[in-house]
Every structure is written in structure tokens, then in C-alpha cells.
PDB file of C-alpha atoms and ligand atoms in Angstrom:
ATOM      1  CA  MET A   2      19.804  -4.995  32.278  1.00 57.00           C
ATOM      2  CA  THR A   3      21.633  -3.826  29.246  1.00 74.00           C
ATOM      3  CA  ARG A   4      22.989  -0.212  29.245  1.00 87.00           C
ATOM      4  CA  ASN A   5      21.040   2.382  27.509  1.00 95.00           C
ATOM      5  CA  LEU A   6      23.387   3.494  24.673  1.00 96.00           C
ATOM      6  CA  PHE A   7      21.360   6.623  23.790  1.00 98.00           C
ATOM      7  CA  TYR A   8      20.761   8.152  27.265  1.00 97.00           C
ATOM      8  CA  GLN A   9      21.423  11.931  26.923  1.00 97.00           C
ATOM      9  CA  ARG A  10      23.068  11.441  23.619  1.00 98.00           C
ATOM     10  CA  ASP A  11      23.042  13.893  20.682  1.00 98.00           C
ATOM     11  CA  VAL A  12      21.801  12.393  17.307  1.00 98.00           C
ATOM     12  CA  ILE A  13      23.621  14.492  14.589  1.00 98.00           C
ATOM     13  CA  SER A  14      25.042  12.036  12.054  1.00 97.00           C
ATOM     14  CA  ASN A  15      24.891   8.508  11.344  1.00 94.00           C
ATOM     15  CA  ASN A  16      28.508   8.339  10.817  1.00 94.00           C
ATOM     16  CA  ALA A  17      28.812   8.198  14.454  1.00 93.00           C
ATOM     17  CA  LEU A  18      26.603   5.052  14.935  1.00 97.00           C
ATOM     18  CA  THR A  19      27.749   1.578  15.478  1.00 97.00           C
ATOM     19  CA  ARG A  20      25.715  -1.489  14.405  1.00 98.00           C
ATOM     20  CA  GLU A  21      25.017  -2.048  18.226  1.00 97.00           C
ATOM     21  CA  ASP A  22      23.371   1.404  18.214  1.00 98.00           C
ATOM     22  CA  VAL A  23      21.355   0.791  15.341  1.00 98.00           C
ATOM     23  CA  GLU A  24      20.138  -2.528  16.748  1.00 98.00           C
ATOM     24  CA  ALA A  25      19.184  -0.905  19.941  1.00 97.00           C
ATOM     25  CA  VAL A  26      16.989   1.629  18.130  1.00 98.00           C
ATOM     26  CA  LEU A  27      15.451  -0.920  16.062  1.00 98.00           C
ATOM     27  CA  ALA A  28      14.671  -3.075  18.973  1.00 97.00           C
ATOM     28  CA  HIS A  29      13.090  -0.198  21.068  1.00 97.00           C
ATOM     29  CA  THR A  30      11.292   0.871  17.906  1.00 98.00           C
ATOM     30  CA  ARG A  31       9.512  -2.442  17.639  1.00 97.00           C
ATOM     31  CA  THR A  32       8.476  -2.083  21.417  1.00 96.00           C
ATOM     32  CA  CYS A  33       7.037   1.393  20.568  1.00 96.00           C
ATOM     33  CA  LYS A  34       5.020  -0.010  17.517  1.00 97.00           C
ATOM     34  CA  ASN A  35       3.805  -2.708  19.658  1.00 95.00           C
ATOM     35  CA  ASN A  36       2.333   0.113  21.895  1.00 88.00           C
ATOM     36  CA  LYS A  37       4.297  -1.234  24.926  1.00 80.00           C
ATOM     37  CA  THR A  38       5.814   2.135  26.245  1.00 85.00           C
ATOM     38  CA  GLY A  39       3.274   4.054  27.824  1.00 89.00           C
ATOM     39  CA  GLN A  40       3.656   7.679  29.057  1.00 95.00           C
ATOM     40  CA  THR A  41       7.389   7.675  29.864  1.00 96.00           C
ATOM     41  CA  LEU A  42       8.003  11.290  28.923  1.00 97.00           C
ATOM     42  CA  ASN A  43       5.443  12.762  31.442  1.00 97.00           C
ATOM     43  CA  GLY A  44       6.569  16.243  32.630  1.00 97.00           C
ATOM     44  CA  ARG A  45       9.167  16.671  29.976  1.00 98.00           C
ATOM     45  CA  LEU A  46       9.269  19.333  27.328  1.00 98.00           C
ATOM     46  CA  ILE A  47      10.562  18.766  23.785  1.00 98.00           C
ATOM     47  CA  ALA A  48      11.577  22.059  21.727  1.00 98.00           C
ATOM     48  CA  SER A  49      10.791  21.483  18.165  1.00 98.00           C
ATOM     49  CA  CYS A  50      12.666  23.935  16.256  1.00 96.00           C
ATOM     50  CA  PHE A  51      12.202  23.814  12.411  1.00 96.00           C
ATOM     51  CA  PHE A  52      13.849  26.709  10.575  1.00 93.00           C
ATOM     52  CA  GLU A  53      13.010  24.813   7.294  1.00 92.00           C
ATOM     53  CA  PRO A  54       9.923  23.380   5.918  1.00 90.00           C
ATOM     54  CA  SER A  55       8.793  19.870   7.009  1.00 92.00           C
ATOM     55  CA  THR A  56       5.627  17.968   7.144  1.00 93.00           C
ATOM     56  CA  ARG A  57       6.468  14.281   8.180  1.00 95.00           C
ATOM     57  CA  THR A  58       9.542  14.839  10.329  1.00 97.00           C
ATOM     58  CA  ARG A  59       8.063  17.723  12.366  1.00 97.00           C
ATOM     59  CA  LEU A  60       4.648  16.163  12.848  1.00 97.00           C
ATOM     60  CA  SER A  61       5.972  12.770  13.614  1.00 98.00           C
ATOM     61  CA  PHE A  62       8.484  14.067  16.279  1.00 98.00           C
ATOM     62  CA  GLU A  63       5.773  16.036  17.787  1.00 98.00           C
ATOM     63  CA  SER A  64       3.240  13.243  17.759  1.00 98.00           C
ATOM     64  CA  ALA A  65       5.936  10.928  19.252  1.00 98.00           C
ATOM     65  CA  ALA A  66       6.666  13.310  22.036  1.00 98.00           C
ATOM     66  CA  GLN A  67       3.075  13.699  22.912  1.00 98.00           C
ATOM     67  CA  ARG A  68       2.192  10.170  22.668  1.00 97.00           C
ATOM     68  CA  LEU A  69       4.798   9.428  25.190  1.00 97.00           C
ATOM     69  CA  GLY A  70       3.325  12.283  27.531  1.00 97.00           C
ATOM     70  CA  ALA A  71       5.801  15.028  26.803  1.00 98.00           C
ATOM     71  CA  GLY A  72       4.803  18.637  26.114  1.00 98.00           C
ATOM     72  CA  VAL A  73       6.139  20.267  22.939  1.00 98.00           C
ATOM     73  CA  THR A  74       7.208  23.837  22.378  1.00 97.00           C
ATOM     74  CA  GLY A  75       8.781  25.455  19.326  1.00 94.00           C
ATOM     75  CA  PHE A  76       8.278  26.892  15.761  1.00 92.00           C
ATOM     76  CA  SER A  77       7.802  25.570  12.327  1.00 92.00           C
ATOM     77  CA  SER A  78       9.227  28.628  10.455  1.00 85.00           C
ATOM     78  CA  MET A  79      11.723  31.582  11.158  1.00 80.00           C
ATOM     79  CA  GLU A  80       9.194  34.223  10.688  1.00 76.00           C
ATOM     80  CA  SER A  81       8.260  34.452  14.501  1.00 72.00           C
ATOM     81  CA  LEU A  82      11.756  34.453  15.760  1.00 72.00           C
ATOM     82  CA  SER A  83      14.183  36.957  17.034  1.00 72.00           C
ATOM     83  CA  LEU A  84      16.782  35.599  14.414  1.00 70.00           C
ATOM     84  CA  GLN A  85      14.648  37.971  12.119  1.00 70.00           C
ATOM     85  CA  LYS A  86      16.066  40.793  14.419  1.00 71.00           C
ATOM     86  CA  GLY A  87      19.523  39.558  13.812  1.00 73.00           C
ATOM     87  CA  GLU A  88      19.953  37.259  16.833  1.00 78.00           C
ATOM     88  CA  ASN A  89      22.451  34.442  15.843  1.00 88.00           C
ATOM     89  CA  LEU A  90      21.679  30.776  15.883  1.00 91.00           C
ATOM     90  CA  GLN A  91      23.975  29.963  18.815  1.00 92.00           C
ATOM     91  CA  ASP A  92      22.157  32.556  21.179  1.00 92.00           C
ATOM     92  CA  THR A  93      18.758  31.212  20.030  1.00 91.00           C
ATOM     93  CA  ILE A  94      19.733  27.661  20.792  1.00 95.00           C
ATOM     94  CA  GLN A  95      21.305  28.473  24.261  1.00 95.00           C
ATOM     95  CA  MET A  96      18.037  30.264  25.047  1.00 93.00           C
ATOM     96  CA  ILE A  97      15.761  27.191  24.006  1.00 95.00           C
ATOM     97  CA  SER A  98      18.052  24.836  26.053  1.00 96.00           C
ATOM     98  CA  GLN A  99      17.238  26.728  29.253  1.00 97.00           C
ATOM     99  CA  TYR A 100      13.598  25.917  28.727  1.00 97.00           C
ATOM    100  CA  ALA A 101      13.326  22.364  27.341  1.00 98.00           C
ATOM    101  CA  ASP A 102      14.697  18.858  28.022  1.00 98.00           C
ATOM    102  CA  LEU A 103      15.612  18.102  24.384  1.00 98.00           C
ATOM    103  CA  ILE A 104      16.000  19.909  21.059  1.00 98.00           C
ATOM    104  CA  VAL A 105      14.876  18.763  17.610  1.00 98.00           C
ATOM    105  CA  ILE A 106      16.344  21.022  14.981  1.00 98.00           C
ATOM    106  CA  ARG A 107      16.039  21.240  11.155  1.00 97.00           C
ATOM    107  CA  HIS A 108      18.015  23.916   9.363  1.00 95.00           C
ATOM    108  CA  SER A 109      18.990  24.628   5.877  1.00 93.00           C
ATOM    109  CA  ALA A 110      22.798  25.135   6.862  1.00 94.00           C
ATOM    110  CA  GLU A 111      25.040  22.062   6.883  1.00 97.00           C
ATOM    111  CA  GLY A 112      26.418  21.738  10.216  1.00 97.00           C
ATOM    112  CA  ALA A 113      23.727  23.571  12.023  1.00 97.00           C
ATOM    113  CA  ALA A 114      22.720  20.886  14.325  1.00 98.00           C
ATOM    114  CA  ARG A 115      26.246  20.158  15.326  1.00 98.00           C
ATOM    115  CA  LEU A 116      26.703  23.758  16.125  1.00 97.00           C
ATOM    116  CA  ALA A 117      23.316  23.557  18.298  1.00 98.00           C
ATOM    117  CA  ALA A 118      24.789  20.595  19.962  1.00 98.00           C
ATOM    118  CA  GLU A 119      27.853  22.339  21.013  1.00 97.00           C
ATOM    119  CA  VAL A 120      26.096  25.299  22.585  1.00 97.00           C
ATOM    120  CA  ALA A 121      23.127  23.436  23.938  1.00 97.00           C
ATOM    121  CA  ASP A 122      23.300  21.769  27.615  1.00 95.00           C
ATOM    122  CA  ILE A 123      20.660  19.417  26.626  1.00 98.00           C
ATOM    123  CA  PRO A 124      20.669  16.559  23.932  1.00 98.00           C
ATOM    124  CA  VAL A 125      19.997  17.649  20.319  1.00 98.00           C
ATOM    125  CA  ILE A 126      18.535  15.597  17.418  1.00 98.00           C
ATOM    126  CA  ASN A 127      19.365  16.568  13.814  1.00 98.00           C
ATOM    127  CA  ALA A 128      16.042  16.570  11.875  1.00 98.00           C
ATOM    128  CA  GLY A 129      17.792  17.491   8.674  1.00 98.00           C
ATOM    129  CA  ASP A 130      20.762  19.935   8.196  1.00 98.00           C
ATOM    130  CA  GLY A 131      20.951  21.317   4.654  1.00 96.00           C
ATOM    131  CA  ALA A 132      22.091  18.825   2.038  1.00 97.00           C
ATOM    132  CA  ASN A 133      24.213  16.863   4.842  1.00 98.00           C
ATOM    133  CA  GLN A 134      22.430  14.523   7.077  1.00 98.00           C
ATOM    134  CA  HIS A 135      18.877  13.352   8.188  1.00 98.00           C
ATOM    135  CA  PRO A 136      19.841  10.603  10.791  1.00 98.00           C
ATOM    136  CA  THR A 137      16.402   9.853  12.048  1.00 98.00           C
ATOM    137  CA  GLN A 138      14.877   9.427   8.458  1.00 98.00           C
ATOM    138  CA  ALA A 139      17.640   6.830   7.613  1.00 98.00           C
ATOM    139  CA  LEU A 140      16.830   5.003  11.127  1.00 98.00           C
ATOM    140  CA  THR A 141      13.153   4.992   9.944  1.00 98.00           C
ATOM    141  CA  ASP A 142      14.335   3.648   6.583  1.00 98.00           C
ATOM    142  CA  ILE A 143      16.350   0.761   7.800  1.00 98.00           C
ATOM    143  CA  PHE A 144      13.603  -0.251  10.353  1.00 98.00           C
ATOM    144  CA  THR A 145      11.018  -0.299   7.445  1.00 99.00           C
ATOM    145  CA  ILE A 146      13.569  -2.322   5.299  1.00 99.00           C
ATOM    146  CA  GLU A 147      14.112  -4.845   7.960  1.00 98.00           C
ATOM    147  CA  GLU A 148      10.428  -5.205   8.762  1.00 98.00           C
ATOM    148  CA  SER A 149       9.377  -5.543   5.046  1.00 98.00           C
ATOM    149  CA  GLN A 150      12.459  -7.901   4.310  1.00 98.00           C
ATOM    150  CA  LYS A 151      12.802  -9.830   7.587  1.00 98.00           C
ATOM    151  CA  ARG A 152      16.594  -9.270   7.320  1.00 98.00           C
ATOM    152  CA  LEU A 153      19.329  -6.667   6.479  1.00 98.00           C
ATOM    153  CA  ASP A 154      22.466  -8.725   5.822  1.00 98.00           C
ATOM    154  CA  GLY A 155      22.583 -10.105   2.281  1.00 98.00           C
ATOM    155  CA  LEU A 156      20.090  -7.653   0.649  1.00 98.00           C
ATOM    156  CA  SER A 157      20.711  -5.762  -2.573  1.00 98.00           C
ATOM    157  CA  MET A 158      19.546  -2.180  -2.608  1.00 98.00           C
ATOM    158  CA  ALA A 159      19.262   0.576  -5.270  1.00 98.00           C
ATOM    159  CA  LEU A 160      19.606   4.180  -4.391  1.00 98.00           C
ATOM    160  CA  MET A 161      17.942   6.251  -7.245  1.00 97.00           C
ATOM    161  CA  GLY A 162      17.741   9.959  -7.425  1.00 95.00           C
ATOM    162  CA  ASP A 163      19.556  12.982  -6.343  1.00 95.00           C
ATOM    163  CA  LEU A 164      22.282  11.240  -4.323  1.00 97.00           C
ATOM    164  CA  LYS A 165      24.368  14.574  -4.212  1.00 96.00           C
ATOM    165  CA  TYR A 166      21.961  16.770  -2.343  1.00 96.00           C
ATOM    166  CA  GLY A 167      19.725  14.079  -0.664  1.00 97.00           C
ATOM    167  CA  ARG A 168      20.380  14.107   3.014  1.00 98.00           C
ATOM    168  CA  ALA A 169      18.174  11.024   3.656  1.00 98.00           C
ATOM    169  CA  ILE A 170      20.331   9.087   1.181  1.00 98.00           C
ATOM    170  CA  HIS A 171      23.615  10.453   2.783  1.00 98.00           C
ATOM    171  CA  SER A 172      22.438   9.232   6.263  1.00 98.00           C
ATOM    172  CA  LEU A 173      21.133   5.864   4.926  1.00 98.00           C
ATOM    173  CA  THR A 174      24.474   4.877   3.164  1.00 98.00           C
ATOM    174  CA  GLU A 175      26.159   5.327   6.479  1.00 97.00           C
ATOM    175  CA  ILE A 176      23.707   2.845   8.183  1.00 98.00           C
ATOM    176  CA  CYS A 177      23.915   0.422   5.238  1.00 98.00           C
ATOM    177  CA  SER A 178      27.566   0.422   5.435  1.00 98.00           C
ATOM    178  CA  LEU A 179      27.279  -1.250   8.965  1.00 98.00           C
ATOM    179  CA  TYR A 180      25.436  -4.343   7.213  1.00 98.00           C
ATOM    180  CA  ASP A 181      26.330  -6.747   4.458  1.00 98.00           C
ATOM    181  CA  ILE A 182      24.091  -4.639   1.838  1.00 98.00           C
ATOM    182  CA  ARG A 183      25.200  -4.347  -1.744  1.00 98.00           C
ATOM    183  CA  LEU A 184      24.382  -0.995  -3.127  1.00 98.00           C
ATOM    184  CA  TYR A 185      23.783   0.153  -6.676  1.00 98.00           C
ATOM    185  CA  LEU A 186      24.008   4.019  -6.995  1.00 98.00           C
ATOM    186  CA  VAL A 187      21.578   5.200  -9.715  1.00 97.00           C
ATOM    187  CA  ALA A 188      22.026   8.904 -10.708  1.00 95.00           C
ATOM    188  CA  PRO A 189      22.994  11.277 -13.560  1.00 92.00           C
ATOM    189  CA  GLU A 190      26.738  12.220 -12.951  1.00 91.00           C
ATOM    190  CA  SER A 191      25.808  15.618 -11.834  1.00 89.00           C
ATOM    191  CA  LEU A 192      23.931  14.188  -8.942  1.00 92.00           C
ATOM    192  CA  ALA A 193      26.186  11.458  -7.957  1.00 95.00           C
ATOM    193  CA  LEU A 194      26.806  10.600  -4.138  1.00 98.00           C
ATOM    194  CA  PRO A 195      29.646  12.905  -3.034  1.00 98.00           C
ATOM    195  CA  GLU A 196      33.232  11.544  -2.968  1.00 98.00           C
ATOM    196  CA  LEU A 197      33.515  11.788   0.865  1.00 97.00           C
ATOM    197  CA  LEU A 198      30.602   9.398   1.087  1.00 98.00           C
ATOM    198  CA  CYS A 199      31.818   7.075  -1.388  1.00 98.00           C
ATOM    199  CA  ASN A 200      35.225   6.919   0.344  1.00 98.00           C
ATOM    200  CA  ARG A 201      33.609   5.967   3.565  1.00 97.00           C
ATOM    201  CA  LEU A 202      31.698   3.230   1.748  1.00 98.00           C
ATOM    202  CA  LYS A 203      35.010   1.912   0.455  1.00 98.00           C
ATOM    203  CA  LYS A 204      36.674   2.128   3.880  1.00 97.00           C
ATOM    204  CA  ARG A 205      34.041  -0.026   5.306  1.00 96.00           C
ATOM    205  CA  GLY A 206      34.371  -2.633   2.600  1.00 97.00           C
ATOM    206  CA  VAL A 207      30.896  -1.871   1.121  1.00 98.00           C
ATOM    207  CA  ARG A 208      30.141  -3.335  -2.353  1.00 98.00           C
ATOM    208  CA  PHE A 209      28.787  -0.519  -4.541  1.00 98.00           C
ATOM    209  CA  SER A 210      28.639   0.445  -8.235  1.00 98.00           C
ATOM    210  CA  PHE A 211      27.447   3.513 -10.263  1.00 98.00           C
ATOM    211  CA  HIS A 212      24.597   3.203 -12.816  1.00 96.00           C
ATOM    212  CA  GLN A 213      22.792   5.813 -15.001  1.00 92.00           C
ATOM    213  CA  SER A 214      19.621   4.026 -15.468  1.00 93.00           C
ATOM    214  CA  ILE A 215      17.470   2.002 -13.136  1.00 95.00           C
ATOM    215  CA  GLU A 216      16.585  -0.493 -15.917  1.00 94.00           C
ATOM    216  CA  GLU A 217      20.187  -1.765 -15.464  1.00 95.00           C
ATOM    217  CA  VAL A 218      19.753  -2.989 -11.949  1.00 97.00           C
ATOM    218  CA  LEU A 219      16.057  -3.255 -11.040  1.00 97.00           C
ATOM    219  CA  ARG A 220      15.673  -6.789 -11.395  1.00 97.00           C
ATOM    220  CA  GLN A 221      18.595  -7.587  -9.120  1.00 97.00           C
ATOM    221  CA  VAL A 222      17.456  -5.715  -5.907  1.00 98.00           C
ATOM    222  CA  ASP A 223      15.409  -6.237  -3.092  1.00 98.00           C
ATOM    223  CA  VAL A 224      14.918  -2.567  -2.225  1.00 98.00           C
ATOM    224  CA  LEU A 225      14.749   0.533  -4.489  1.00 98.00           C
ATOM    225  CA  TYR A 226      15.016   3.734  -2.401  1.00 98.00           C
ATOM    226  CA  LEU A 227      13.891   6.639  -4.610  1.00 97.00           C
ATOM    227  CA  THR A 228      14.304  10.338  -3.924  1.00 95.00           C
ATOM    228  CA  ARG A 229      13.143  13.625  -5.480  1.00 94.00           C
ATOM    229  CA  THR A 230      15.603  16.189  -6.950  1.00 90.00           C
ATOM    230  CA  GLN A 231      16.521  18.673  -4.316  1.00 90.00           C
ATOM    231  CA  TYR A 232      16.025  21.740  -6.613  1.00 85.00           C
ATOM    232  CA  GLU A 233      16.089  24.121  -3.637  1.00 86.00           C
ATOM    233  CA  ARG A 234      19.708  22.965  -2.947  1.00 87.00           C
ATOM    234  CA  HIS A 235      20.738  23.440  -6.700  1.00 84.00           C
ATOM    235  CA  GLU A 236      22.964  26.096  -7.870  1.00 78.00           C
ATOM    236  CA  ASN A 237      21.174  26.136 -11.343  1.00 73.00           C
ATOM    237  CA  PRO A 238      17.814  24.490 -10.864  1.00 63.00           C
ATOM    238  CA  VAL A 239      16.845  25.151 -14.535  1.00 60.00           C
ATOM    239  CA  ILE A 240      19.871  22.971 -15.696  1.00 56.00           C
ATOM    240  CA  THR A 241      19.225  20.162 -13.385  1.00 57.00           C
ATOM    241  CA  ARG A 242      15.565  20.091 -14.210  1.00 58.00           C
ATOM    242  CA  GLN A 243      16.593  19.027 -17.786  1.00 55.00           C
ATOM    243  CA  GLY A 244      19.032  16.450 -16.286  1.00 56.00           C
ATOM    244  CA  GLY A 245      16.379  15.156 -13.838  1.00 65.00           C
ATOM    245  CA  VAL A 246      16.604  11.864 -11.760  1.00 72.00           C
ATOM    246  CA  GLY A 247      14.440   9.886 -14.037  1.00 84.00           C
ATOM    247  CA  ILE A 248      10.976   8.430 -13.544  1.00 91.00           C
ATOM    248  CA  LEU A 249       9.985   5.063 -12.127  1.00 95.00           C
ATOM    249  CA  HIS A 250       7.568   4.020 -15.097  1.00 94.00           C
ATOM    250  CA  PRO A 251       5.391   1.362 -13.628  1.00 95.00           C
ATOM    251  CA  ASP A 252       6.170  -0.901 -16.678  1.00 95.00           C
ATOM    252  CA  LEU A 253       9.557  -1.202 -15.172  1.00 95.00           C
ATOM    253  CA  LEU A 254       8.161  -3.459 -12.421  1.00 97.00           C
ATOM    254  CA  LYS A 255       7.368  -6.302 -14.614  1.00 94.00           C
ATOM    255  CA  ASN A 256       9.833  -9.108 -13.736  1.00 94.00           C
ATOM    256  CA  VAL A 257      11.266  -7.523 -10.771  1.00 98.00           C
ATOM    257  CA  ARG A 258      11.829  -9.705  -7.491  1.00 98.00           C
ATOM    258  CA  PRO A 259       8.536 -10.528  -5.797  1.00 98.00           C
ATOM    259  CA  ASN A 260       9.894  -9.118  -2.508  1.00 98.00           C
ATOM    260  CA  LEU A 261      10.879  -5.814  -3.984  1.00 98.00           C
ATOM    261  CA  LYS A 262       9.944  -2.816  -1.699  1.00 98.00           C
ATOM    262  CA  ILE A 263      10.106   0.700  -2.873  1.00 98.00           C
ATOM    263  CA  LEU A 264      10.835   3.332  -0.383  1.00 98.00           C
ATOM    264  CA  HIS A 265      10.826   7.115  -0.650  1.00 98.00           C
ATOM    265  CA  PRO A 266      11.311   9.620   2.267  1.00 98.00           C
ATOM    266  CA  LEU A 267       8.718  11.742   0.566  1.00 97.00           C
ATOM    267  CA  PRO A 268       7.709  14.394  -0.674  1.00 96.00           C
ATOM    268  CA  ARG A 269       7.710  13.097  -4.190  1.00 95.00           C
ATOM    269  CA  LEU A 270       7.658  14.905  -7.457  1.00 91.00           C
ATOM    270  CA  ASP A 271       7.122  13.000 -10.775  1.00 90.00           C
ATOM    271  CA  GLU A 272       9.884  10.473 -10.064  1.00 93.00           C
ATOM    272  CA  LEU A 273       7.355   8.149  -8.387  1.00 96.00           C
ATOM    273  CA  PRO A 274       3.904   8.086 -10.120  1.00 96.00           C
ATOM    274  CA  ARG A 275       0.883   7.411  -8.103  1.00 97.00           C
ATOM    275  CA  THR A 276      -0.114   4.303 -10.049  1.00 97.00           C
ATOM    276  CA  ILE A 277       2.760   2.518  -8.108  1.00 98.00           C
ATOM    277  CA  ASP A 278       0.916   3.153  -4.829  1.00 98.00           C
ATOM    278  CA  ALA A 279      -1.420   0.260  -5.332  1.00 96.00           C
ATOM    279  CA  THR A 280       1.317  -2.371  -6.060  1.00 97.00           C
ATOM    280  CA  PRO A 281       2.466  -4.637  -3.557  1.00 97.00           C
ATOM    281  CA  HIS A 282       5.888  -3.044  -3.892  1.00 98.00           C
ATOM    282  CA  ALA A 283       4.899   0.423  -2.542  1.00 98.00           C
ATOM    283  CA  CYS A 284       6.220   0.719   1.142  1.00 98.00           C
ATOM    284  CA  TYR A 285       6.650   4.560   1.530  1.00 98.00           C
ATOM    285  CA  PHE A 286       3.309   5.107   3.466  1.00 98.00           C
ATOM    286  CA  GLN A 287       4.355   2.323   5.854  1.00 98.00           C
ATOM    287  CA  GLN A 288       7.775   4.016   6.085  1.00 98.00           C
ATOM    288  CA  ALA A 289       6.243   7.328   6.813  1.00 98.00           C
ATOM    289  CA  LYS A 290       4.161   5.757   9.677  1.00 97.00           C
ATOM    290  CA  ASN A 291       7.147   4.019  11.026  1.00 98.00           C
ATOM    291  CA  GLY A 292       8.813   7.360  11.368  1.00 98.00           C
ATOM    292  CA  LEU A 293       6.562   8.067  14.359  1.00 98.00           C
ATOM    293  CA  TYR A 294       7.840   4.796  16.226  1.00 98.00           C
ATOM    294  CA  VAL A 295      11.449   5.422  15.546  1.00 98.00           C
ATOM    295  CA  ARG A 296      11.104   8.906  17.009  1.00 98.00           C
ATOM    296  CA  GLN A 297       9.421   7.626  19.978  1.00 98.00           C
ATOM    297  CA  ALA A 298      12.124   5.089  20.561  1.00 98.00           C
ATOM    298  CA  LEU A 299      14.671   7.803  20.199  1.00 98.00           C
ATOM    299  CA  LEU A 300      13.036  10.249  22.472  1.00 98.00           C
ATOM    300  CA  ASP A 301      12.427   7.685  25.107  1.00 98.00           C
ATOM    301  CA  MET A 302      15.952   6.189  25.111  1.00 98.00           C
ATOM    302  CA  ILE A 303      17.618   9.662  25.121  1.00 98.00           C
ATOM    303  CA  LEU A 304      15.636  10.947  27.946  1.00 98.00           C
ATOM    304  CA  ASN A 305      15.122   7.863  30.199  1.00 97.00           C
ATOM    305  CA  GLU A 306      18.295   6.260  31.619  1.00 95.00           C
ATOM    306  CA  SER A 307      16.479   2.970  32.459  1.00 92.00           C
ATOM    307  CA  CYS A 308      15.252   2.449  28.899  1.00 88.00           C
ATOM    308  CA  PRO A 309      14.743   0.351  27.083  1.00 76.00           C
TER     309      PRO A 309
HETATM  310  C1  LIG B   4      13.433  14.532   3.130  1.00 92.16           C
HETATM  311  C2  LIG B   4      14.197  15.688   3.645  1.00 92.16           C
HETATM  312  O1  LIG B   4      13.571  16.607   4.236  1.00 92.16           O
HETATM  313  O2  LIG B   4      15.166  15.595   3.613  1.00 92.16           O
HETATM  314  N1  LIG B   4      11.946  14.452   3.643  1.00 92.16           N
HETATM  315  C3  LIG B   4      11.555  14.057   4.782  1.00 92.16           C
HETATM  316  O3  LIG B   4      12.205  14.354   5.855  1.00 92.16           O
HETATM  317  N2  LIG B   4      10.647  13.030   4.885  1.00 92.16           N
HETATM  318  C4  LIG B   4      13.484  14.258   1.803  1.00 92.16           C
HETATM  319  C5  LIG B   4      13.177  15.317   0.900  1.00 92.16           C
HETATM  320  O4  LIG B   4      12.875  16.517   1.404  1.00 92.16           O
HETATM  321  O5  LIG B   4      13.101  15.143  -0.351  1.00 92.16           O
END
């Protein structure tokens, strides 16, 4: 039997993942998607702690837990919490870790998930910390890319949008750097990928280049990963609203590679027109569905030593 690489492990940042880790998650996700897991989390309790708004991430985590037989406790906003009375995050997390078997946390502060992992006695999964990381979204993305392209090595991928504040993008670049994936970074200068992440890509020998417009690269890529502008994290949203991330006009899809798949973590603003939904290139609803299976795989691997 192969060793379970995720047993009792925190999932905070994809920088810590190896290719072997990612392959293990992809393999167990395939098992979950084929409905081959059963009620492996019977009697377990997952704390779903969302200090920041969420639709897909929270609901897919909670559905994943319940489909595996686990119970779910938690909250989806800060309103009902003692934090409102001045309690700090550490005390809140320490308390929750006495009640549950695993914590899923989303928070607006960068580093909040790492802090939670330091004080909790149970595993912690980062479901998004500010503009920093969103590791489970990127695992969902890479699973969807492999599923739709039948390979990862040798692909060309454009990342378009708010590369500066998009945490899903940050986590995805870290996973891409474990594979032979050529990256085209498409963003206005004000929303470019942070230097720290560019340096990590360089260090790992990833081929990447910067572009201002998607038209420059769209015909050369197998995957287009698009994100919205993260206005809520901008210092001056009025100025960035004028800059924008651009719009993927459906006309641009003429003469693209037939295998081109468009991914988007959602929610979308106007960068991804609804008319694209009916094209064979749209892959974002499949991607959102896969979030359930990836999260099932992770919960199962973290909580069951004998898994997969
Ligand atoms: C992303 C997030 O919350 O970072 N959404 C998601 O989890 N599916 C992307 C976004 O909010 O733009």
C-alpha cells in the first residue's frame, strides 16, 4: 500500500506541495468522482469557518463532508461570533479545534490560515486567505485541466485578469510550476503577478512572459484561465475600474485551438460574457463541479490514514 501523503496534514499554501502530492490528490479525486469512496468520514465533524463571503468553496466543502458521512458545524459570516465582542482569531480557532476533527477556514487576512494551523491541534485547510492563497481552488483547476486536456506536461496556458490580488491564480502558478506548462501572464501592469511569485516561477525554470492583451496569445494556448478584478482588495477601486482586466469578446474565439478550454474560478463580472457558456470552450461549470470531488479527496486523505 502506498503511504498517504496527506494524513493529518494542513493544506495552507501550494508552495509546499510536490508533484507527487498533486498526483496523489488527482488520483484520489478521480476515485471520488467515480463514486468509489462510500461513507468514510462517518462520525467525524468538520468545522466550516467562513469569515469572508463564499458560495462554491463553502458549499462544496460542506457537501463533500456530508457526502462522506461527516457532520458539519461552523459559520458563514462573522456576525454571530464572539469576535464581535473582541475575541481574537487564535482563541476562536483554539476553541473550535476542541470540538471538531478538521477546520476549513476562509478569512480576509493574508496568513490567517497559517496562524490558525499554528494554534489548532487538528488539521487546517485554507479556503482562501485574503489576496494570498487558495490551494484547494488550484487543485480543482489542475484536476479540471488534466481531465479536459488528458495531459498536463506540454500545455500552454494563459492567465488573464487580476494576477496581483487573485489568490486562485497565485496558488495555480505554484502547481503549474511542478509541470512543464508554458505560462502567458495577461494583465495590465497595475495588476501584474507579484514579484515574489514571478521569482518562484523563475527558480523552478518555468517559461513565462508578460502580455497586455489576450489577443497576442489566445491562438497559441490550450487553456485560458480568466479571473475577475478583485475590487474588494484594491486600495483605489475607482482607478482600477478604469484600468480593468479586459473582456473576453466571443469574436476572439475564432481560430483558437479546437481543444482550448476556458476556466474561471467564478464569480464572474463582465470579463466573461455569458454567450461563451454555450461554446465547447467553456469549462468553468465542470470546474465548479469538480471542486466537490477534490474537496472530498482531501478530507478523506487528511482524516483517514489508510486512504487512498
Ligand atoms: C475565488 C476566490 O474566492 O478567491 N472564488 C472561488 O473560491 N471560487 C475567486 C474570486 O473570488 O474571484
